[in-house]
Amino acid sequence: MNGFVYLKDVVTLELDREKCNGCRMCTIVCPHAVFAIENKRAVIVNRDLCMECGACEKNCPESAISVRSGVGCAAGIINGILRGTEPTCDCSGSGGSCC
Amino acid sequence: MKEFFLTGNLIDTVPQVSTVWSKRDLWETIKVRWSVGRMNYKVKPGIYAIGQPSEDAPVFVTGNFKLSFDHVRRALAGMSAWLLILDTKGINVWCAAGKGTFSTKELVRQIELTNLVQIVKHRKVIVPQLGAVGVSAHEVKNSTGFSVIYGPIRAEDISGFMKAGMKATTAMRAVTFSTWDRLKLIPVELGYGKKYLILIPAIFIILSGLNRGGYSVDLAYKDGLRSVFNLFVAYLTGCAITPVLLPWVPFRRFSLKGFLVGMIATIILAWFRLLGSTLLEIISWFLMIGSVSSFLAMNFTGTTTFTSLSGVQKEMKTALPLQIGMASTGVITWIVSKFILL
Ligand code: SF4
Ligand code: SF4
């Protein structure tokens, strides 16, 4: 996405091309164009742009994708540490984006 | 209760919705942005009609955060369509999808509850793309027979999407984070500190009175106000200036971006002699403003549209201890500087 890249080589996204049926769902749901279709199967083309939202994993009918999804949000991670839970955010819904 | 944005009832039970925003809608939108009564801004879940929809009309799904609802209904002006509102506890679609309230389960539940199979002949529902974080298209299909079509990310692209035969262009599928988007978020960002707005300045004003000779109310006033101003600058650099200048500030780590902007601000403050007259106090301000600005800028990762959990965790692992260390050294140095003229 236009110019914004966060840290390199940290995301947990994995694709098992063997399982992929080429349905394109991952290319549709990903908000950062991480996937493309090559030779009728999905490939990861922009790995560092992945924000670990989990949409691709959830919508892959062949369970070919795995990613540890969660909120990429410092406040959420602190919340999680304080409460001893997974990172969660306290956002109550602002504008178009949040947590 | 009759809601003010409803224009009547279609086929007895389905409320019909207006596609224009009234003054009251606009006013409430502004209030939400500035987080006044933000928690109670909900629409009743269920099915709504836009225009005069037939049984062939498209079904758009969104959450019951009133702003989401408002943007969708405005984008549907001139169209006839159904609006299926999920119970997301008044939270926007993306957040709700992340939290699991905008979910496969809730979509299936509302499709069944509203008896959607009776209302439309086709078997398609249009879900905003960001809802895909919580909704699994193939599972919805399995349980209800309805295919999920992912619509554009932004409501204003809906008409283009419909004209193209329910196809979103690449641009419609990409999350953007423009300067304008970031500017709009500043009121929300600034709101985070509300809780401490009185407490922390009060502590600094009280402590400012300390000196070698005991306590001076005069000094508390003079140095106190200066300290509060410096803290406010740190708050602004972390919460507003760094976020807006995000793409132009070097470094990938938000904590470094915030630190850098904080340092520049501190140098400017030093230039205007606002950091005090002793070396110790000046050093203490560099530490305090740098760490506060760095911490607040790091918190902006929660609002961006491109930071991953793994990335933020990696960044925090080194940044958080440094920030805490700097902030506490800063505060101690600042207090010591009250007693030692160095
Ligand atoms: S969603 Fe899964 S099966 Fe479909 S193209 Fe992507 S990886 Fe392949
Ligand atoms: S987790 Fe989200 S951002 Fe990452 S590849 Fe999947 S859909 Fe794209």
XYZ file of C-alpha atoms and ligand atoms in Angstrom:
457
model
C 0.000 0.000 0.000
C 1.277 3.364 -1.040
C 4.594 3.644 0.690
C 3.803 2.192 4.090
C 5.866 -0.814 5.037
C 6.331 -1.860 8.626
C 9.169 -4.090 9.904
C 10.719 -6.602 7.531
C 10.634 -10.384 7.889
C 8.460 -10.629 10.961
C 5.072 -11.832 9.782
C 3.851 -15.350 10.420
C 2.049 -15.828 7.102
C 2.433 -19.287 5.495
C 0.972 -20.611 2.271
C 0.824 -24.267 1.313
C 0.670 -24.147 -2.483
C 0.003 -27.873 -2.673
C -3.428 -27.403 -1.116
C -4.412 -24.324 -3.141
C -7.200 -24.703 -5.707
C -6.727 -21.270 -7.271
C -10.102 -19.894 -6.172
C -8.641 -16.377 -5.770
C -10.434 -15.722 -2.514
C -7.200 -14.668 -0.786
C -6.484 -12.078 -3.486
C -9.974 -10.664 -2.959
C -10.007 -10.385 0.824
C -6.441 -9.201 1.445
C -6.399 -5.426 1.994
C -2.692 -5.179 1.133
C -2.439 -7.212 -2.083
C -0.126 -9.754 -0.462
C -1.255 -12.570 -2.789
C -1.301 -13.034 -6.519
C -2.233 -15.991 -8.695
C 0.538 -17.587 -10.728
C 0.070 -20.785 -12.730
C -3.444 -21.154 -11.325
C -2.235 -21.145 -7.748
C -1.745 -18.492 -5.129
C 1.687 -17.034 -4.352
C 2.812 -14.578 -1.716
C 4.138 -11.528 -3.540
C 4.236 -8.801 -0.869
C 5.020 -10.596 2.336
C 6.199 -7.571 4.306
C 2.944 -5.751 3.633
C 0.930 -8.349 5.549
C -0.704 -6.939 8.689
C -1.735 -10.352 10.046
C -5.437 -9.578 9.921
C -6.287 -13.198 9.215
C -8.869 -12.590 6.495
C -7.075 -14.830 3.999
C -6.808 -17.765 6.384
C -10.451 -17.467 7.343
C -11.657 -17.388 3.750
C -9.427 -20.004 2.161
C -11.725 -22.951 1.471
C -8.770 -25.343 1.259
C -7.100 -24.266 4.526
C -3.954 -23.593 2.535
C -3.077 -20.433 4.480
C -2.045 -19.999 8.060
C -1.219 -16.813 9.903
C -1.131 -15.897 13.569
C -3.687 -13.133 13.441
C -4.215 -10.465 16.012
C -4.191 -6.776 16.682
C -1.027 -4.998 15.565
C -1.539 -2.445 18.266
C 0.814 -1.483 21.067
C -1.973 -0.540 23.484
C -3.637 -3.863 22.803
C -0.456 -5.782 23.518
C 0.043 -3.871 26.778
C -3.565 -4.646 27.695
C -2.856 -8.278 27.020
C 0.276 -8.267 29.191
C -1.532 -6.517 32.058
C -4.480 -8.871 31.983
C -2.449 -11.931 31.150
C -4.470 -12.580 27.982
C -3.934 -12.439 24.255
C -3.499 -8.912 22.905
C -6.909 -7.248 22.851
C -7.896 -3.738 22.054
C -10.223 -1.487 23.948
C -11.347 0.466 20.969
C -14.971 1.399 20.911
C -15.175 2.136 17.240
C -13.713 5.193 15.656
C -13.785 6.061 11.998
C -12.711 3.631 9.361
C -9.806 2.024 11.075
C -8.879 1.109 14.565
C -6.703 -1.394 16.310
C -39.212 3.951 19.340
C -39.197 5.557 15.927
C -35.675 6.520 14.860
C -35.289 9.877 13.177
C -33.494 8.486 10.125
C -36.346 6.175 9.196
C -38.808 7.349 6.576
C -41.509 4.746 6.990
C -42.222 1.061 6.956
C -42.090 -1.088 3.865
C -44.060 -4.329 3.743
C -45.208 -3.918 7.361
C -42.170 -5.078 9.166
C -39.124 -3.763 7.326
C -38.203 -0.206 8.239
C -37.300 2.037 5.318
C -34.241 4.218 5.636
C -33.447 7.684 4.349
C -30.318 8.004 2.172
C -29.638 11.631 2.982
C -27.969 12.792 6.139
C -29.990 15.187 8.212
C -28.373 17.965 10.230
C -28.779 15.728 13.234
C -26.868 12.874 11.540
C -24.035 15.252 10.738
C -23.928 16.670 14.232
C -23.850 13.204 15.752
C -21.044 12.193 13.394
C -18.981 15.115 14.618
C -19.718 14.168 18.206
C -18.572 10.604 17.583
C -15.304 11.783 16.022
C -14.616 13.810 19.122
C -15.677 10.834 21.220
C -18.624 12.420 22.959
C -21.022 9.653 23.921
C -19.255 7.415 21.445
C -20.285 4.209 23.179
C -24.000 4.629 22.688
C -24.067 5.190 19.000
C -25.906 2.140 17.771
C -28.546 1.113 15.280
C -30.922 -1.758 15.962
C -29.706 -4.905 14.155
C -31.954 -6.450 11.507
C -33.091 -5.746 7.987
C -33.753 -2.293 6.540
C -34.991 -1.145 3.130
C -33.359 1.522 0.981
C -35.687 2.930 -1.693
C -38.243 0.381 -2.908
C -36.281 -2.882 -3.042
C -37.750 -5.890 -4.799
C -36.951 -9.509 -4.180
C -34.117 -9.171 -6.704
C -32.509 -6.213 -4.969
C -28.991 -6.634 -3.570
C -28.415 -7.190 0.136
C -25.665 -5.151 1.803
C -24.327 -6.240 5.168
C -22.774 -3.929 7.726
C -22.389 -3.518 11.477
C -24.628 -1.570 13.831
C -22.135 1.214 14.545
C -24.214 4.144 13.372
C -21.377 5.722 11.372
C -20.949 2.526 9.311
C -24.702 2.429 8.812
C -24.765 6.111 7.824
C -21.959 5.784 5.292
C -23.565 2.781 3.668
C -27.037 4.272 3.456
C -25.674 7.495 2.002
C -23.650 5.553 -0.568
C -26.807 3.721 -1.615
C -28.683 6.911 -2.528
C -30.708 6.413 -5.696
C -30.523 2.618 -5.436
C -33.033 0.168 -4.114
C -31.435 -2.322 -1.810
C -31.685 -4.217 1.430
C -29.468 -3.466 4.359
C -28.717 -6.278 6.784
C -27.358 -4.925 10.042
C -25.381 -7.279 12.266
C -25.151 -6.771 15.989
C -21.560 -5.593 16.393
C -22.265 -3.860 19.715
C -22.023 -0.475 18.051
C -18.491 -1.047 16.795
C -17.238 -0.449 13.242
C -16.891 -3.385 10.897
C -13.129 -3.774 10.959
C -12.787 -3.612 14.715
C -15.812 -5.799 15.203
C -14.445 -8.378 12.769
C -11.190 -8.437 14.718
C -13.064 -8.832 17.972
C -15.332 -11.529 16.641
C -18.676 -9.720 16.807
C -18.827 -9.205 13.043
C -18.567 -12.914 12.448
C -19.720 -15.911 10.480
C -21.960 -16.827 13.403
C -23.624 -13.413 13.638
C -24.131 -13.202 9.867
C -25.716 -16.644 9.799
C -27.860 -15.704 12.803
C -29.168 -12.492 11.182
C -29.825 -14.236 7.858
C -31.983 -16.721 9.747
C -33.552 -14.220 12.166
C -34.690 -11.862 9.402
C -35.841 -14.743 7.239
C -33.794 -13.427 4.353
C -34.685 -16.438 2.168
C -38.252 -15.109 2.088
C -37.278 -11.521 1.404
C -35.024 -12.050 -1.642
C -35.039 -14.603 -4.436
C -31.281 -14.559 -5.069
C -28.765 -16.088 -2.674
C -26.078 -13.431 -2.347
C -25.062 -11.054 0.391
C -22.530 -8.261 -0.098
C -20.178 -7.964 2.861
C -17.617 -5.154 3.175
C -14.185 -6.575 2.412
C -12.769 -5.709 5.823
C -15.470 -7.924 7.317
C -13.544 -10.886 5.887
C -11.375 -10.779 8.992
C -14.345 -12.192 10.909
C -16.461 -13.854 8.236
C -15.666 -17.046 6.429
C -17.433 -17.018 3.058
C -17.485 -20.772 2.532
C -18.843 -21.415 6.025
C -21.686 -18.936 5.509
C -22.480 -20.657 2.235
C -22.510 -24.046 3.908
C -24.844 -23.011 6.697
C -27.258 -20.718 4.851
C -26.874 -21.243 1.120
C -26.003 -17.555 0.718
C -22.776 -16.720 -1.129
C -20.741 -13.947 0.380
C -19.538 -11.388 -2.145
C -16.890 -9.083 -0.756
C -17.678 -5.505 -1.630
C -15.328 -2.533 -1.698
C -13.570 -1.349 1.456
C -15.012 2.160 1.281
C -18.760 2.750 1.153
C -18.362 5.487 -1.467
C -17.134 2.860 -3.969
C -20.360 0.873 -3.699
C -22.022 2.464 -6.707
C -18.929 1.871 -8.886
C -18.820 -1.698 -7.627
C -22.473 -2.297 -8.534
C -22.084 -0.686 -11.969
C -19.139 -2.996 -12.689
C -21.367 -5.990 -12.007
C -20.338 -6.511 -8.385
C -16.646 -6.348 -9.157
C -14.225 -4.324 -7.107
C -11.162 -2.833 -8.761
C -7.738 -3.311 -7.190
C -7.930 0.236 -5.834
C -11.250 -0.533 -4.150
C -9.643 -3.553 -2.488
C -6.668 -1.719 -1.057
C -6.639 -0.101 2.323
C -5.258 3.407 2.147
C -4.014 5.629 4.895
C -3.859 9.120 3.490
C -2.773 12.273 5.254
C -6.443 13.199 5.443
C -7.282 9.839 7.065
C -4.590 10.464 9.646
C -5.737 14.033 10.269
C -9.259 12.799 10.910
C -7.938 10.449 13.581
C -6.158 13.112 15.592
C -9.139 14.034 17.768
C -9.448 10.364 18.690
C -5.720 10.084 19.398
C -5.702 13.193 21.538
C -8.663 11.847 23.442
C -6.608 8.937 24.845
C -4.920 11.135 27.390
C -8.168 12.503 28.830
C -7.850 10.429 31.988
C -4.497 11.996 32.858
C -5.239 15.496 31.678
C -5.616 16.859 35.208
C -3.620 14.404 37.291
C -0.201 14.574 35.632
C -0.078 18.368 35.180
C -1.213 18.718 38.804
C 1.618 16.494 40.035
C 4.168 18.466 38.014
C 2.848 21.806 39.245
C 2.959 20.664 42.865
C 6.463 19.209 42.507
C 7.663 22.343 40.725
C 7.438 24.243 44.000
C 10.217 22.157 45.533
C 13.579 23.817 45.920
C 16.602 23.876 48.166
C 15.025 26.337 50.508
C 11.881 24.257 51.030
C 8.693 25.003 49.113
C 7.740 27.999 47.040
C 4.234 28.562 45.705
C 5.606 31.166 43.376
C 7.968 28.648 41.840
C 5.218 26.049 41.611
C 3.275 28.471 39.499
C 6.114 29.672 37.288
C 8.043 26.444 36.724
C 4.885 24.399 36.983
C 3.195 26.022 34.014
C 6.387 25.763 31.984
C 6.600 22.040 32.816
C 2.980 21.459 31.850
C 3.620 23.199 28.556
C 6.633 20.964 27.871
C 4.604 17.863 28.677
C 1.859 19.049 26.393
C 4.390 19.438 23.591
C 5.507 15.825 24.156
C 1.880 14.752 24.019
C 1.306 16.627 20.775
C 4.432 15.305 19.067
C 3.543 11.705 19.931
C -0.204 11.815 19.339
C -0.593 14.281 16.522
C 2.581 15.476 14.800
C 4.269 12.080 14.337
C 1.064 10.394 13.072
C 0.396 13.122 10.526
C 4.001 13.231 9.312
C 4.262 9.424 9.449
C 5.456 8.715 5.891
C 8.005 11.529 5.989
C 9.639 10.744 9.303
C 12.547 8.324 8.815
C 12.711 4.859 10.476
C 10.203 2.038 10.298
C 9.725 1.710 14.015
C 7.066 4.029 15.342
C 8.913 4.387 18.628
C 11.947 5.763 16.780
C 9.811 8.078 14.692
C 8.180 9.454 17.842
C 11.530 9.765 19.589
C 13.033 11.691 16.690
C 10.127 14.131 16.433
C 10.195 14.501 20.225
C 13.911 15.356 20.098
C 13.369 17.991 17.424
C 10.580 19.513 19.518
C 12.833 19.474 22.596
C 15.596 21.283 20.725
C 13.082 23.945 19.703
C 11.919 24.250 23.320
C 15.543 24.559 24.439
C 16.057 27.322 21.903
C 13.208 29.254 23.507
C 14.708 28.536 26.937
C 11.654 26.601 28.072
C 13.596 23.650 29.450
C 14.887 25.480 32.497
C 18.231 27.002 33.325
C 20.201 24.112 34.788
C 21.936 21.416 32.794
C 20.264 18.707 34.859
C 16.791 19.992 34.168
C 17.502 20.348 30.450
C 18.715 16.729 30.333
C 15.649 15.613 32.258
C 13.367 17.194 29.669
C 15.180 15.509 26.794
C 14.596 12.183 28.527
C 10.973 12.844 29.458
C 9.786 14.391 26.195
C 11.687 11.809 24.123
C 10.215 8.844 25.966
C 6.656 10.192 26.149
C 6.619 11.089 22.465
C 8.147 7.727 21.548
C 5.611 5.793 23.624
C 2.611 7.687 22.291
C 3.801 7.352 18.698
C 4.183 3.612 19.248
C 0.568 3.515 20.380
C -0.425 4.865 17.011
C 0.283 1.371 15.634
C -3.199 0.568 16.944
C -4.746 3.028 14.552
C -2.731 2.336 11.437
C -3.794 0.006 8.724
C -0.544 -1.776 8.057
C 1.175 -2.862 11.280
C 1.217 -6.555 12.128
C 1.006 -8.096 15.573
C 4.388 -9.787 15.165
C 5.942 -6.513 14.073
C 4.541 -4.494 16.954
C 5.579 -7.162 19.444
C 9.086 -7.122 18.069
C 9.243 -3.349 18.247
C 7.857 -3.193 21.780
C 10.257 -5.754 23.149
C 13.141 -3.319 22.834
C 11.255 -0.023 22.866
C 9.127 -0.403 25.962
C 11.962 -1.059 28.468
C 13.931 1.833 26.963
C 10.947 4.163 27.185
C 10.248 3.214 30.776
C 13.932 3.564 31.674
C 14.216 6.956 30.014
C 11.007 8.276 31.497
C 11.862 7.248 35.046
C 15.460 8.517 34.786
C 13.998 11.741 33.381
C 11.557 12.237 36.239
C 14.199 11.458 38.883
C 16.701 13.800 37.227
C 14.050 16.490 37.069
C 13.279 16.209 40.784
C 16.991 16.121 41.668
C 17.530 19.223 39.526
C 15.243 21.102 41.914
C 17.799 20.665 44.691
C 21.148 20.712 42.916
C 22.078 23.685 40.857
C 24.100 22.083 38.115
S -7.995 -18.779 -0.991
Fe -6.807 -20.654 -0.632
S -7.432 -22.018 -2.256
Fe -8.123 -19.979 -2.841
S -6.491 -19.162 -4.112
Fe -6.059 -18.485 -2.051
S -4.735 -20.066 -1.192
Fe -5.649 -20.921 -3.009
S -3.348 -11.782 7.043
Fe -4.498 -10.094 6.122
S -2.903 -8.716 5.337
Fe -1.910 -10.687 5.733
S -2.012 -11.745 3.784
Fe -3.801 -12.394 4.961
S -5.414 -10.994 4.307
Fe -3.480 -10.077 3.664
